[in-house]
């Protein structure tokens, strides 16, 4: 009987321990399941946040791409216009001004002005042509304004205006009375 009793106690102990152990395993599994569910929820939240950030980043990339394309188009337009202007600047032409003026007086031995003409000088009695060395007794002014242009079709234009004046020698009262 002693053996039966021992066996009954042993069975009771083993069954009670297994039940207690089974209860502990169930609590542990539920706790682990709750922890996994929390981790899953946190992961879903992070994924949702990452998706919204990715969508925002894609939108910004599209905006930057559009801005870059617009900038490139503008840069190409500026480059084309610059090339056209450089080509136009390299063409011969433009505004030119040319001028010539002289004024002189011919003096005789008495330090008074005397008559002379082109190619004549009071240096000698021969009155031969000496040359234009500034020995003219007259005043002369000449002005040329010129505009040269090459058109887009390759044609060239030239507009020229010349203004000149030839003023007779200035005579003094003494000279007028002498003649």
Short mmCIF file of C-alpha atoms in Angstrom, two decimals:
data_model
loop_
_atom_site.label_atom_id
_atom_site.label_comp_id
_atom_site.label_asym_id
_atom_site.label_seq_id
_atom_site.Cartn_x
_atom_site.Cartn_y
_atom_site.Cartn_z
CA UNK A 1 0.00 0.00 0.00
CA UNK A 2 2.79 2.19 0.58
CA UNK A 3 3.71 1.82 -2.99
CA UNK A 4 0.25 2.72 -4.18
CA UNK A 5 0.21 5.78 -2.12
CA UNK A 6 3.58 6.84 -3.40
CA UNK A 7 2.43 6.24 -6.90
CA UNK A 8 -0.75 8.29 -6.37
CA UNK A 9 1.22 11.19 -4.91
CA UNK A 10 3.67 11.01 -7.72
CA UNK A 11 0.86 11.04 -10.34
CA UNK A 12 -0.87 13.92 -8.56
CA UNK A 13 2.35 15.89 -8.42
CA UNK A 14 3.15 15.27 -12.05
CA UNK A 15 -0.34 16.16 -13.24
CA UNK A 16 -0.48 19.34 -11.16
CA UNK A 17 2.96 20.41 -12.31
CA UNK A 18 2.05 19.84 -15.93
CA UNK A 19 -1.11 21.89 -15.56
CA UNK A 20 0.77 24.68 -13.83
CA UNK A 21 3.50 24.42 -16.41
CA UNK A 22 0.89 24.46 -19.22
CA UNK A 23 -0.71 27.57 -17.77
CA UNK A 24 2.67 29.26 -17.66
CA UNK A 25 3.33 28.35 -21.29
CA UNK A 26 -0.03 29.80 -22.34
CA UNK A 27 0.65 33.11 -20.54
CA UNK A 28 4.08 33.27 -22.11
CA UNK A 29 2.69 32.64 -25.59
CA UNK A 30 0.01 35.31 -25.13
CA UNK A 31 2.62 37.82 -23.94
CA UNK A 32 4.87 37.02 -26.89
CA UNK A 33 1.90 37.30 -29.26
CA UNK A 34 0.96 40.70 -27.80
CA UNK A 35 4.59 41.86 -28.18
CA UNK A 36 4.65 40.65 -31.79
CA UNK A 37 1.37 42.43 -32.54
CA UNK A 38 2.79 45.65 -31.06
CA UNK A 39 5.96 45.29 -33.15
CA UNK A 40 3.81 44.65 -36.24
CA UNK A 41 1.73 47.77 -35.53
CA UNK A 42 4.91 49.84 -35.07
CA UNK A 43 6.30 48.47 -38.34
CA UNK A 44 3.09 49.34 -40.18
CA UNK A 45 3.21 52.88 -38.76
CA UNK A 46 6.83 53.28 -39.89
CA UNK A 47 5.98 51.88 -43.33
CA UNK A 48 3.07 54.29 -43.69
CA UNK A 49 5.30 57.21 -42.68
CA UNK A 50 8.00 56.07 -45.12
CA UNK A 51 5.45 55.82 -47.94
CA UNK A 52 4.23 59.38 -47.31
CA UNK A 53 7.85 60.62 -47.24
CA UNK A 54 8.56 58.75 -50.48
CA UNK A 55 5.50 60.27 -52.16
CA UNK A 56 6.57 63.73 -51.01
CA UNK A 57 10.11 63.11 -52.29
CA UNK A 58 8.79 61.93 -55.67
CA UNK A 59 6.70 65.09 -55.96
CA UNK A 60 9.73 67.25 -55.16
CA UNK A 61 11.82 65.34 -57.72
CA UNK A 62 9.15 65.96 -60.36
CA UNK A 63 9.07 69.68 -59.52
CA UNK A 64 12.87 69.89 -59.66
CA UNK A 65 12.89 68.02 -62.98
CA UNK A 66 10.39 70.49 -64.43
CA UNK A 67 12.41 73.44 -63.13
CA UNK A 68 15.58 71.95 -64.58
CA UNK A 69 13.92 71.48 -67.96
CA UNK A 70 12.65 75.06 -67.91
CA UNK A 71 16.10 76.30 -66.92
CA UNK A 72 17.72 74.29 -69.71
CA UNK A 73 15.23 75.66 -72.23
CA UNK A 74 15.90 79.21 -71.07
CA UNK A 75 19.65 78.61 -71.17
CA UNK A 76 19.39 77.28 -74.72
CA UNK A 77 17.36 80.33 -75.78
CA UNK A 78 19.93 82.66 -74.23
CA UNK A 79 22.76 80.74 -75.91
CA UNK A 80 21.01 80.99 -79.30
CA UNK A 81 20.40 84.73 -78.89
CA UNK A 82 23.98 85.27 -77.74
CA UNK A 83 25.28 83.39 -80.79
CA UNK A 84 23.06 85.46 -83.08
CA UNK A 85 24.24 88.70 -81.49
CA UNK A 86 27.89 87.62 -81.71
CA UNK A 87 27.45 86.75 -85.38
CA UNK A 88 25.77 90.09 -85.97
CA UNK A 89 28.56 91.92 -84.14
CA UNK A 90 31.20 90.15 -86.27
CA UNK A 91 29.63 91.43 -89.47
CA UNK A 92 31.44 94.41 -90.94
CA UNK A 93 29.55 97.62 -90.65
CA UNK A 94 28.42 100.16 -88.19
CA UNK A 95 28.71 103.90 -87.88
CA UNK A 96 31.80 105.78 -89.09
CA UNK A 97 32.80 109.43 -88.92
CA UNK A 98 35.48 111.01 -91.08
CA UNK A 99 36.42 114.66 -91.03
CA UNK A 100 38.93 117.06 -92.49
CA UNK A 101 39.47 120.74 -91.80
CA UNK A 102 42.05 123.34 -92.71
CA UNK A 103 42.41 127.03 -92.26
CA UNK A 104 45.31 129.17 -93.27
CA UNK A 105 46.51 132.62 -94.07
CA UNK A 106 49.19 133.62 -96.56
CA UNK A 107 51.42 136.46 -95.38
CA UNK A 108 53.63 138.73 -97.45
CA UNK A 109 56.84 140.53 -96.49
CA UNK A 110 54.86 143.24 -94.70
CA UNK A 111 53.21 140.63 -92.42
CA UNK A 112 49.89 141.27 -94.09
CA UNK A 113 47.77 138.64 -95.72
CA UNK A 114 48.06 138.30 -99.43
CA UNK A 115 46.12 136.50 -102.10
CA UNK A 116 47.01 133.01 -103.10
CA UNK A 117 45.32 129.91 -104.35
CA UNK A 118 45.75 126.23 -104.37
CA UNK A 119 49.19 125.15 -105.58
CA UNK A 120 50.46 128.74 -105.37
CA UNK A 121 52.77 130.18 -102.79
CA UNK A 122 54.19 133.65 -102.25
CA UNK A 123 57.61 132.06 -101.79
CA UNK A 124 58.72 132.99 -105.27
CA UNK A 125 57.99 135.22 -108.23
CA UNK A 126 57.44 132.29 -110.57
CA UNK A 127 54.05 131.43 -109.16
CA UNK A 128 54.53 127.80 -110.11
CA UNK A 129 52.62 124.95 -108.53
CA UNK A 130 54.36 123.98 -105.35
CA UNK A 131 51.81 121.62 -103.77
CA UNK A 132 49.28 121.56 -101.00
CA UNK A 133 51.38 121.94 -97.91
CA UNK A 134 48.93 123.96 -95.86
CA UNK A 135 49.75 127.17 -97.73
CA UNK A 136 46.14 127.88 -98.62
CA UNK A 137 44.56 131.15 -97.70
CA UNK A 138 41.07 129.69 -97.43
CA UNK A 139 39.17 127.74 -94.79
CA UNK A 140 37.74 124.36 -95.69
CA UNK A 141 35.75 121.87 -93.58
CA UNK A 142 34.56 118.45 -94.65
CA UNK A 143 32.56 115.92 -92.64
CA UNK A 144 31.52 112.40 -93.69
CA UNK A 145 28.94 110.37 -91.79
CA UNK A 146 28.66 106.78 -92.92
CA UNK A 147 26.60 103.78 -91.82
CA UNK A 148 27.40 100.31 -93.15
CA UNK A 149 25.16 97.36 -92.48
CA UNK A 150 24.87 93.72 -93.51
CA UNK A 151 21.29 92.51 -93.52
CA UNK A 152 20.15 89.08 -92.39
CA UNK A 153 19.75 87.94 -96.01
CA UNK A 154 23.40 88.83 -96.76
CA UNK A 155 22.77 92.10 -98.57
CA UNK A 156 24.94 95.06 -97.60
CA UNK A 157 23.91 98.68 -97.33
CA UNK A 158 25.94 101.86 -97.11
CA UNK A 159 24.48 105.25 -96.30
CA UNK A 160 26.87 108.17 -96.62
CA UNK A 161 26.35 111.87 -96.05
CA UNK A 162 29.08 114.40 -96.80
CA UNK A 163 28.87 117.99 -95.68
CA UNK A 164 31.55 120.43 -96.86
CA UNK A 165 32.06 124.15 -96.81
CA UNK A 166 34.60 126.29 -98.60
CA UNK A 167 34.90 129.68 -97.04
CA UNK A 168 36.69 132.47 -98.88
CA UNK A 169 39.69 134.10 -97.20
CA UNK A 170 38.96 136.58 -94.47
CA UNK A 171 39.75 140.10 -95.60
CA UNK A 172 40.51 142.92 -93.28
CA UNK A 173 39.40 146.48 -93.76
CA UNK A 174 42.89 147.44 -95.00
CA UNK A 175 42.87 144.76 -97.67
CA UNK A 176 39.41 145.71 -98.89
CA UNK A 177 40.50 149.36 -99.22
CA UNK A 178 43.68 148.34 -101.09
CA UNK A 179 41.79 146.42 -103.76
#
